[in-house]
PDB file of C-alpha atoms in Angstrom:
ATOM      1  CA  MET A   9     -54.039  12.519  82.657  1.00 42.00           C
ATOM      2  CA  ARG A  10     -52.860  15.720  80.973  1.00 45.00           C
ATOM      3  CA  TYR A  11     -49.439  16.902  82.125  1.00 45.00           C
ATOM      4  CA  ASN A  12     -50.496  20.562  82.042  1.00 48.00           C
ATOM      5  CA  GLU A  13     -53.383  19.967  84.389  1.00 55.00           C
ATOM      6  CA  GLN A  14     -53.206  21.417  87.896  1.00 72.00           C
ATOM      7  CA  LYS A  15     -56.759  21.932  89.166  1.00 84.00           C
ATOM      8  CA  LEU A  16     -58.529  18.583  89.383  1.00 88.00           C
ATOM      9  CA  THR A  17     -62.283  19.042  89.421  1.00 87.00           C
ATOM     10  CA  ASN A  18     -63.762  15.976  87.677  1.00 89.00           C
ATOM     11  CA  LYS A  19     -65.319  13.938  90.467  1.00 90.00           C
ATOM     12  CA  SER A  20     -66.269  11.032  88.191  1.00 92.00           C
ATOM     13  CA  ARG A  21     -62.719  10.349  86.998  1.00 93.00           C
ATOM     14  CA  ILE A  22     -61.320   7.065  88.302  1.00 95.00           C
ATOM     15  CA  TYR A  23     -57.954   6.880  90.053  1.00 95.00           C
ATOM     16  CA  TYR A  24     -56.132   3.695  91.015  1.00 95.00           C
ATOM     17  CA  HIS A  25     -53.729   2.603  93.736  1.00 95.00           C
ATOM     18  CA  GLY A  26     -51.909  -0.738  93.540  1.00 92.00           C
ATOM     19  CA  THR A  27     -51.341  -2.491  96.869  1.00 90.00           C
ATOM     20  CA  LEU A  28     -50.058  -5.868  98.038  1.00 87.00           C
ATOM     21  CA  SER A  29     -52.881  -6.105 100.551  1.00 80.00           C
ATOM     22  CA  LYS A  30     -56.273  -7.588  99.652  1.00 75.00           C
ATOM     23  CA  SER A  31     -57.645  -6.286 102.946  1.00 71.00           C
ATOM     24  CA  THR A  32     -60.479  -3.774 103.016  1.00 60.00           C
ATOM     25  CA  GLU A  33     -58.395  -1.792 105.490  1.00 61.00           C
ATOM     26  CA  SER A  34     -55.927   0.767 104.185  1.00 56.00           C
ATOM     27  CA  ASP A  35     -52.258  -0.168 104.422  1.00 56.00           C
ATOM     28  CA  GLU A  36     -50.978   3.408 104.632  1.00 55.00           C
ATOM     29  CA  ASN A  37     -48.923   2.673 107.735  1.00 51.00           C
ATOM     30  CA  LYS A  38     -46.768   0.253 105.725  1.00 52.00           C
ATOM     31  CA  ALA A  39     -46.034   2.799 102.997  1.00 53.00           C
ATOM     32  CA  ASN A  40     -42.531   4.087 102.378  1.00 57.00           C
ATOM     33  CA  PHE A  41     -43.676   7.702 102.062  1.00 65.00           C
ATOM     34  CA  PRO A  42     -45.841  10.075 104.131  1.00 79.00           C
ATOM     35  CA  TRP A  43     -48.221  10.587 101.180  1.00 88.00           C
ATOM     36  CA  TYR A  44     -50.577   8.394  99.206  1.00 93.00           C
ATOM     37  CA  PHE A  45     -50.049   7.739  95.493  1.00 93.00           C
ATOM     38  CA  ILE A  46     -52.853   7.412  92.939  1.00 94.00           C
ATOM     39  CA  THR A  47     -52.809   7.248  89.128  1.00 92.00           C
ATOM     40  CA  THR A  48     -55.321   7.252  86.286  1.00 90.00           C
ATOM     41  CA  SER A  49     -53.529   4.291  84.683  1.00 89.00           C
ATOM     42  CA  PHE A  50     -54.814   0.891  85.772  1.00 92.00           C
ATOM     43  CA  MET A  51     -51.896  -0.843  84.029  1.00 88.00           C
ATOM     44  CA  TYR A  52     -49.458   1.261  85.981  1.00 87.00           C
ATOM     45  CA  ALA A  53     -51.203   0.494  89.272  1.00 90.00           C
ATOM     46  CA  ILE A  54     -51.089  -3.290  88.850  1.00 88.00           C
ATOM     47  CA  ARG A  55     -47.291  -3.186  88.782  1.00 84.00           C
ATOM     48  CA  TYR A  56     -47.456  -2.097  92.429  1.00 86.00           C
ATOM     49  CA  ALA A  57     -50.087  -4.682  93.291  1.00 89.00           C
ATOM     50  CA  ARG A  58     -47.521  -7.472  93.057  1.00 84.00           C
ATOM     51  CA  LYS A  59     -44.158  -5.808  93.273  1.00 72.00           C
ATOM     52  CA  PHE A  60     -42.764  -7.749  96.244  1.00 68.00           C
ATOM     53  CA  GLU A  61     -44.766 -10.964  96.239  1.00 68.00           C
ATOM     54  CA  ASN A  62     -45.329 -13.870  93.866  1.00 71.00           C
ATOM     55  CA  ASP A  63     -49.006 -13.019  93.640  1.00 77.00           C
ATOM     56  CA  PHE A  64     -51.266 -10.032  93.162  1.00 85.00           C
ATOM     57  CA  GLY A  65     -52.724  -8.033  95.980  1.00 89.00           C
ATOM     58  CA  ALA A  66     -55.435  -5.629  94.858  1.00 92.00           C
ATOM     59  CA  VAL A  67     -56.056  -2.339  93.092  1.00 94.00           C
ATOM     60  CA  ARG A  68     -58.123   0.269  94.897  1.00 95.00           C
ATOM     61  CA  LYS A  69     -60.424   2.581  92.923  1.00 96.00           C
ATOM     62  CA  TYR A  70     -60.984   6.186  93.997  1.00 97.00           C
ATOM     63  CA  VAL A  71     -62.820   9.318  92.950  1.00 96.00           C
ATOM     64  CA  LEU A  72     -62.260  12.882  94.108  1.00 95.00           C
ATOM     65  CA  ASN A  73     -64.665  14.229  96.684  1.00 95.00           C
ATOM     66  CA  GLN A  74     -63.481  17.832  96.295  1.00 94.00           C
ATOM     67  CA  GLU A  75     -61.511  20.045  93.946  1.00 93.00           C
ATOM     68  CA  ILE A  76     -57.773  19.759  94.534  1.00 94.00           C
ATOM     69  CA  ASP A  77     -54.785  21.757  93.384  1.00 94.00           C
ATOM     70  CA  VAL A  78     -51.880  19.507  92.377  1.00 94.00           C
ATOM     71  CA  PHE A  79     -48.355  20.853  91.997  1.00 95.00           C
ATOM     72  CA  ASN A  80     -47.040  20.237  88.483  1.00 92.00           C
ATOM     73  CA  ALA A  81     -43.316  20.859  88.022  1.00 91.00           C
ATOM     74  CA  GLN A  82     -43.877  20.955  84.245  1.00 87.00           C
ATOM     75  CA  SER A  83     -45.920  24.119  84.757  1.00 90.00           C
ATOM     76  CA  ASP A  84     -43.797  27.291  84.651  1.00 90.00           C
ATOM     77  CA  TYR A  85     -46.168  28.961  87.110  1.00 92.00           C
ATOM     78  CA  ASP A  86     -45.967  26.162  89.673  1.00 93.00           C
ATOM     79  CA  LEU A  87     -42.227  25.783  89.287  1.00 93.00           C
ATOM     80  CA  ARG A  88     -41.647  29.510  89.760  1.00 93.00           C
ATOM     81  CA  ARG A  89     -43.776  29.576  92.937  1.00 94.00           C
ATOM     82  CA  LEU A  90     -41.764  26.736  94.438  1.00 95.00           C
ATOM     83  CA  LYS A  91     -38.410  28.251  93.486  1.00 94.00           C
ATOM     84  CA  ASN A  92     -39.321  31.625  95.006  1.00 93.00           C
ATOM     85  CA  SER A  93     -40.463  29.963  98.226  1.00 95.00           C
ATOM     86  CA  LEU A  94     -37.439  27.720  98.693  1.00 92.00           C
ATOM     87  CA  ARG A  95     -34.924  30.575  98.333  1.00 85.00           C
ATOM     88  CA  LEU A  96     -32.045  28.269  97.375  1.00 86.00           C
ATOM     89  CA  ASN A  97     -28.899  29.268  95.543  1.00 88.00           C
ATOM     90  CA  GLU A  98     -28.864  28.569  91.816  1.00 89.00           C
ATOM     91  CA  ALA A  99     -26.734  25.428  92.051  1.00 88.00           C
ATOM     92  CA  GLU A 100     -28.995  23.887  94.719  1.00 87.00           C
ATOM     93  CA  TRP A 101     -32.102  24.761  92.709  1.00 92.00           C
ATOM     94  CA  GLU A 102     -30.731  23.245  89.480  1.00 89.00           C
ATOM     95  CA  ASP A 103     -30.115  19.925  91.235  1.00 87.00           C
ATOM     96  CA  ILE A 104     -33.710  19.859  92.471  1.00 91.00           C
ATOM     97  CA  GLU A 105     -35.297  21.086  89.254  1.00 91.00           C
ATOM     98  CA  ASP A 106     -33.595  18.378  87.195  1.00 85.00           C
ATOM     99  CA  ILE A 107     -35.351  15.702  89.263  1.00 88.00           C
ATOM    100  CA  ILE A 108     -38.803  17.090  90.027  1.00 90.00           C
ATOM    101  CA  VAL A 109     -39.681  18.044  86.443  1.00 86.00           C
ATOM    102  CA  TYR A 110     -39.263  14.691  84.713  1.00 78.00           C
ATOM    103  CA  ARG A 111     -37.952  12.124  87.165  1.00 80.00           C
ATOM    104  CA  ASP A 112     -38.916  10.174  90.264  1.00 82.00           C
ATOM    105  CA  TRP A 113     -38.903  12.359  93.374  1.00 87.00           C
ATOM    106  CA  THR A 114     -37.311   9.572  95.439  1.00 84.00           C
ATOM    107  CA  LEU A 115     -34.048  10.625  93.769  1.00 86.00           C
ATOM    108  CA  LEU A 116     -34.175  13.832  95.821  1.00 89.00           C
ATOM    109  CA  GLY A 117     -33.399  12.018  99.028  1.00 88.00           C
ATOM    110  CA  GLU A 118     -35.580  12.075 102.118  1.00 88.00           C
ATOM    111  CA  SER A 119     -34.603  15.494 103.534  1.00 89.00           C
ATOM    112  CA  LYS A 120     -34.973  17.444 100.267  1.00 90.00           C
ATOM    113  CA  ARG A 121     -38.195  15.638  99.413  1.00 90.00           C
ATOM    114  CA  LYS A 122     -39.661  16.541 102.816  1.00 91.00           C
ATOM    115  CA  LEU A 123     -38.553  20.154 102.440  1.00 93.00           C
ATOM    116  CA  ILE A 124     -40.295  20.442  99.076  1.00 94.00           C
ATOM    117  CA  ALA A 125     -43.445  18.672 100.263  1.00 94.00           C
ATOM    118  CA  ASP A 126     -43.720  20.900 103.340  1.00 95.00           C
ATOM    119  CA  THR A 127     -43.231  23.975 101.152  1.00 96.00           C
ATOM    120  CA  LEU A 128     -45.927  22.856  98.721  1.00 96.00           C
ATOM    121  CA  LYS A 129     -48.370  22.312 101.594  1.00 95.00           C
ATOM    122  CA  LYS A 130     -47.759  25.867 102.803  1.00 95.00           C
ATOM    123  CA  LEU A 131     -48.447  27.109  99.270  1.00 95.00           C
ATOM    124  CA  GLY A 132     -51.857  25.407  99.374  1.00 94.00           C
ATOM    125  CA  TYR A 133     -51.269  22.354  97.184  1.00 95.00           C
ATOM    126  CA  GLN A 134     -52.965  19.062  98.063  1.00 95.00           C
ATOM    127  CA  GLY A 135     -50.380  16.938  96.272  1.00 95.00           C
ATOM    128  CA  PHE A 136     -47.844  16.739  93.464  1.00 94.00           C
ATOM    129  CA  PHE A 137     -47.381  14.978  90.132  1.00 90.00           C
ATOM    130  CA  ASN A 138     -44.558  12.434  90.202  1.00 86.00           C
ATOM    131  CA  TYR A 139     -43.243  10.706  87.065  1.00 76.00           C
ATOM    132  CA  GLU A 140     -42.206   7.446  88.682  1.00 69.00           C
ATOM    133  CA  ALA A 141     -41.351   5.277  85.685  1.00 60.00           C
ATOM    134  CA  THR A 142     -38.162   5.858  83.780  1.00 56.00           C
ATOM    135  CA  GLU A 143     -37.329   5.019  80.186  1.00 54.00           C
ATOM    136  CA  ASP A 144     -35.339   2.050  81.471  1.00 55.00           C
ATOM    137  CA  ASP A 145     -38.416   0.738  83.288  1.00 57.00           C
ATOM    138  CA  ASN A 146     -40.474   0.825  80.111  1.00 52.00           C
ATOM    139  CA  CYS A 147     -37.752  -0.893  78.097  1.00 52.00           C
ATOM    140  CA  ARG A 148     -38.081  -3.899  80.392  1.00 59.00           C
ATOM    141  CA  PHE A 149     -41.429  -4.662  78.781  1.00 61.00           C
ATOM    142  CA  GLU A 150     -41.553  -5.761  75.157  1.00 59.00           C
ATOM    143  CA  TYR A 151     -45.158  -4.668  74.796  1.00 57.00           C
ATOM    144  CA  ASN A 152     -44.526  -1.315  76.399  1.00 64.00           C
ATOM    145  CA  GLU A 153     -47.573   0.258  74.780  1.00 69.00           C
ATOM    146  CA  TYR A 154     -49.371  -1.317  77.749  1.00 73.00           C
ATOM    147  CA  TYR A 155     -46.905  -0.024  80.324  1.00 71.00           C
ATOM    148  CA  THR A 156     -45.998   3.488  79.248  1.00 69.00           C
ATOM    149  CA  VAL A 157     -44.841   6.141  81.680  1.00 64.00           C
ATOM    150  CA  ALA A 158     -47.785   7.404  83.709  1.00 71.00           C
ATOM    151  CA  PRO A 159     -47.710  10.262  86.179  1.00 75.00           C
ATOM    152  CA  SER A 160     -48.936   9.513  89.659  1.00 88.00           C
ATOM    153  CA  ILE A 161     -50.212  11.980  92.232  1.00 93.00           C
ATOM    154  CA  GLY A 162     -48.733  11.997  95.702  1.00 93.00           C
ATOM    155  CA  LEU A 163     -51.569  13.144  97.969  1.00 95.00           C
ATOM    156  CA  PHE A 164     -50.664  14.915 101.184  1.00 95.00           C
ATOM    157  CA  ASP A 165     -54.070  14.078 102.636  1.00 94.00           C
ATOM    158  CA  LYS A 166     -55.900  10.949 101.488  1.00 94.00           C
ATOM    159  CA  SER A 167     -59.243  12.334 102.661  1.00 95.00           C
ATOM    160  CA  VAL A 168     -59.618  14.258  99.371  1.00 96.00           C
ATOM    161  CA  VAL A 169     -60.499  10.976  97.621  1.00 96.00           C
ATOM    162  CA  THR A 170     -63.193   8.400  98.303  1.00 96.00           C
ATOM    163  CA  GLN A 171     -62.612   4.684  97.772  1.00 96.00           C
ATOM    164  CA  ILE A 172     -65.376   3.155  95.657  1.00 95.00           C
ATOM    165  CA  GLU A 173     -64.120  -0.398  95.080  1.00 95.00           C
ATOM    166  CA  ILE A 174     -61.315  -2.856  95.755  1.00 94.00           C
ATOM    167  CA  LEU A 175     -60.363  -4.828  92.661  1.00 94.00           C
ATOM    168  CA  THR A 176     -58.958  -8.288  93.349  1.00 90.00           C
ATOM    169  CA  PRO A 177     -57.228 -10.241  90.520  1.00 89.00           C
ATOM    170  CA  ASP A 178     -60.454 -11.950  89.409  1.00 89.00           C
ATOM    171  CA  LYS A 179     -61.787  -8.500  88.425  1.00 93.00           C
ATOM    172  CA  PHE A 180     -58.730  -7.162  86.581  1.00 92.00           C
ATOM    173  CA  GLU A 181     -59.773  -8.306  83.085  1.00 92.00           C
ATOM    174  CA  SER A 182     -63.276  -6.858  83.398  1.00 93.00           C
ATOM    175  CA  GLU A 183     -61.850  -3.545  84.635  1.00 93.00           C
ATOM    176  CA  SER A 184     -59.337  -2.997  81.841  1.00 91.00           C
ATOM    177  CA  LYS A 185     -59.390  -4.114  78.215  1.00 91.00           C
ATOM    178  CA  ARG A 186     -55.686  -3.297  78.012  1.00 89.00           C
ATOM    179  CA  TYR A 187     -54.982  -5.667  80.902  1.00 91.00           C
ATOM    180  CA  LYS A 188     -56.840  -8.458  79.109  1.00 91.00           C
ATOM    181  CA  GLU A 189     -54.920  -7.821  75.873  1.00 90.00           C
ATOM    182  CA  ALA A 190     -51.542  -7.681  77.624  1.00 88.00           C
ATOM    183  CA  HIS A 191     -52.268 -10.844  79.589  1.00 90.00           C
ATOM    184  CA  LYS A 192     -53.170 -12.758  76.438  1.00 89.00           C
ATOM    185  CA  ARG A 193     -50.044 -11.632  74.605  1.00 86.00           C
ATOM    186  CA  GLU A 194     -47.767 -12.427  77.524  1.00 86.00           C
ATOM    187  CA  LEU A 195     -49.240 -15.919  77.892  1.00 87.00           C
ATOM    188  CA  GLU A 196     -49.123 -16.755  74.190  1.00 84.00           C
ATOM    189  CA  TYR A 197     -45.770 -15.267  73.297  1.00 80.00           C
ATOM    190  CA  LYS A 198     -43.672 -13.569  75.874  1.00 78.00           C
ATOM    191  CA  ILE A 199     -43.189 -16.463  78.277  1.00 81.00           C
ATOM    192  CA  LYS A 200     -41.730 -18.466  75.367  1.00 78.00           C
ATOM    193  CA  THR A 201     -39.168 -15.909  74.244  1.00 76.00           C
ATOM    194  CA  VAL A 202     -38.034 -13.663  77.085  1.00 78.00           C
ATOM    195  CA  PRO A 203     -35.882 -16.349  78.780  1.00 77.00           C
ATOM    196  CA  THR A 204     -33.687 -16.681  75.687  1.00 76.00           C
ATOM    197  CA  MET A 205     -32.678 -13.042  76.073  1.00 75.00           C
ATOM    198  CA  ILE A 206     -30.654 -13.509  79.258  1.00 78.00           C
ATOM    199  CA  GLU A 207     -27.217 -14.928  80.032  1.00 81.00           C
ATOM    200  CA  GLU A 208     -26.564 -18.647  80.113  1.00 83.00           C
ATOM    201  CA  GLY A 209     -26.034 -20.604  83.299  1.00 87.00           C
ATOM    202  CA  LYS A 210     -29.062 -19.324  85.237  1.00 89.00           C
ATOM    203  CA  SER A 211     -31.039 -21.606  87.539  1.00 91.00           C
ATOM    204  CA  GLU A 212     -34.647 -22.477  86.850  1.00 91.00           C
ATOM    205  CA  GLU A 213     -35.762 -20.217  89.691  1.00 90.00           C
ATOM    206  CA  GLU A 214     -33.718 -17.301  88.308  1.00 91.00           C
ATOM    207  CA  VAL A 215     -35.195 -17.765  84.833  1.00 90.00           C
ATOM    208  CA  LEU A 216     -38.762 -17.809  86.127  1.00 90.00           C
ATOM    209  CA  GLU A 217     -38.129 -14.736  88.286  1.00 87.00           C
ATOM    210  CA  TYR A 218     -36.705 -12.903  85.249  1.00 86.00           C
ATOM    211  CA  VAL A 219     -39.837 -13.631  83.235  1.00 87.00           C
ATOM    212  CA  TYR A 220     -42.071 -12.769  86.177  1.00 86.00           C
ATOM    213  CA  GLN A 221     -40.524  -9.319  86.573  1.00 81.00           C
ATOM    214  CA  ARG A 222     -41.024  -8.541  82.871  1.00 81.00           C
ATOM    215  CA  CYS A 223     -44.584  -9.816  82.496  1.00 85.00           C
ATOM    216  CA  PRO A 224     -46.643  -7.694  84.904  1.00 84.00           C
ATOM    217  CA  THR A 225     -49.979  -9.409  84.192  1.00 88.00           C
ATOM    218  CA  LEU A 226     -48.813 -12.982  84.775  1.00 87.00           C
ATOM    219  CA  ARG A 227     -49.369 -14.741  88.053  1.00 87.00           C
ATOM    220  CA  TRP A 228     -46.654 -16.889  89.546  1.00 88.00           C
ATOM    221  CA  GLU A 229     -48.759 -20.043  89.169  1.00 87.00           C
ATOM    222  CA  GLU A 230     -49.176 -19.317  85.447  1.00 89.00           C
ATOM    223  CA  LEU A 231     -45.397 -19.309  85.058  1.00 89.00           C
ATOM    224  CA  GLN A 232     -45.162 -22.562  87.003  1.00 90.00           C
ATOM    225  CA  GLU A 233     -47.743 -24.136  84.714  1.00 91.00           C
ATOM    226  CA  ASN A 234     -45.707 -23.076  81.679  1.00 91.00           C
ATOM    227  CA  LYS A 235     -42.327 -23.856  83.222  1.00 92.00           C
ATOM    228  CA  LYS A 236     -41.485 -26.565  80.674  1.00 92.00           C
ATOM    229  CA  ILE A 237     -42.054 -24.220  77.719  1.00 89.00           C
ATOM    230  CA  ILE A 238     -40.061 -21.449  79.374  1.00 90.00           C
ATOM    231  CA  MET A 239     -37.067 -23.633  80.134  1.00 91.00           C
ATOM    232  CA  MET A 240     -37.088 -25.180  76.644  1.00 89.00           C
ATOM    233  CA  SER A 241     -36.962 -21.651  75.261  1.00 86.00           C
ATOM    234  CA  TYR A 242     -34.163 -20.707  77.632  1.00 89.00           C
ATOM    235  CA  TYR A 243     -32.048 -23.670  76.503  1.00 89.00           C
ATOM    236  CA  ASP A 244     -32.712 -23.057  72.776  1.00 87.00           C
ATOM    237  CA  LYS A 245     -29.119 -22.430  71.593  1.00 85.00           C
ATOM    238  CA  ILE A 246     -30.139 -21.568  68.030  1.00 86.00           C
ATOM    239  CA  PHE A 247     -32.544 -18.848  69.120  1.00 82.00           C
ATOM    240  CA  ARG A 248     -29.998 -17.561  71.622  1.00 82.00           C
ATOM    241  CA  GLU A 249     -27.361 -17.191  68.905  1.00 85.00           C
ATOM    242  CA  VAL A 250     -29.821 -15.460  66.569  1.00 84.00           C
ATOM    243  CA  TYR A 251     -30.726 -13.071  69.351  1.00 80.00           C
ATOM    244  CA  ARG A 252     -27.066 -12.308  70.104  1.00 83.00           C
ATOM    245  CA  GLU A 253     -26.383 -11.519  66.467  1.00 86.00           C
ATOM    246  CA  ALA A 254     -29.476  -9.307  66.338  1.00 83.00           C
ATOM    247  CA  CYS A 255     -28.219  -7.403  69.396  1.00 83.00           C
ATOM    248  CA  LYS A 256     -24.814  -6.908  67.797  1.00 88.00           C
ATOM    249  CA  ALA A 257     -26.425  -5.621  64.602  1.00 88.00           C
ATOM    250  CA  ARG A 258     -28.667  -3.252  66.532  1.00 84.00           C
ATOM    251  CA  LYS A 259     -25.665  -1.838  68.396  1.00 87.00           C
ATOM    252  CA  ARG A 260     -23.844  -1.243  65.113  1.00 89.00           C
ATOM    253  CA  ILE A 261     -26.918   0.559  63.792  1.00 87.00           C
ATOM    254  CA  ASP A 262     -27.156   2.687  66.940  1.00 85.00           C
ATOM    255  CA  ASP A 263     -23.427   3.476  66.688  1.00 87.00           C
ATOM    256  CA  GLY A 264     -23.868   4.563  63.059  1.00 88.00           C
ATOM    257  CA  GLU A 265     -21.647   1.811  61.630  1.00 89.00           C
ATOM    258  CA  ILE A 266     -24.349   0.291  59.380  1.00 88.00           C
ATOM    259  CA  ASP A 267     -27.863   1.160  58.232  1.00 85.00           C
ATOM    260  CA  TRP A 268     -30.986  -1.001  58.675  1.00 81.00           C
ATOM    261  CA  PHE A 269     -30.118  -2.868  55.456  1.00 81.00           C
ATOM    262  CA  GLY A 270     -26.657  -3.806  56.700  1.00 82.00           C
ATOM    263  CA  ASN A 271     -24.806  -1.351  54.511  1.00 85.00           C
ATOM    264  CA  LYS A 272     -21.610   0.115  56.016  1.00 87.00           C
ATOM    265  CA  LEU A 273     -21.753   3.780  56.939  1.00 85.00           C
ATOM    266  CA  LYS A 274     -18.218   4.208  58.222  1.00 69.00           C
TER     267      LYS A 274
END
């Protein structure tokens, strides 16, 4: 999805929505917001298909059924229209602008978010681009080329899209080559090494939960099946010490004390 795109006209483009529910019925009433989020990134959607449960729900596929105008805060034109309509003082506007251009709109707080959404509706927009993931979110995933920041669209009215399919976990690999690649890499490598990167003294359940939260394609039962490997990795004192030293060296590099070859710079 291009960031500078406002008018969405391509009715064959696929959009995704991750949900915990496998039901054919929409779960809009359980949503935390009065709008419906979709994204062009399947990998981004699956993170919301299992966010609060130890299993996947489903990913819904949609296409547009009409042209829609989406507010894009990275567009000078759109941003200027909103600013002129809100009529806030400069300090109030700067606080809002800092969030809506590059960050997650939930940081606005409920009242400001509602004010902006209501204003955008009056201006004729059918939704807004929201950049939900932060740099910190992406850093949680070692193979973050699969989980890069993806803008989502918050739709004010879900009727502008038509659902064409509900993807349950058995269909994920056939839907996305990137999902299949990420799943293979997480099974073969990541479950063996991630546990060694956390503090000592954690319980088995805490270790598995840590891995689960950082391997978005893995199912809970897959972690249970590989529990022995994971815990052996977690208790590997040699690897843990090597990792600690690597972290110390990286910090010294970031602080400008040494270069990548270990040579002192200060």
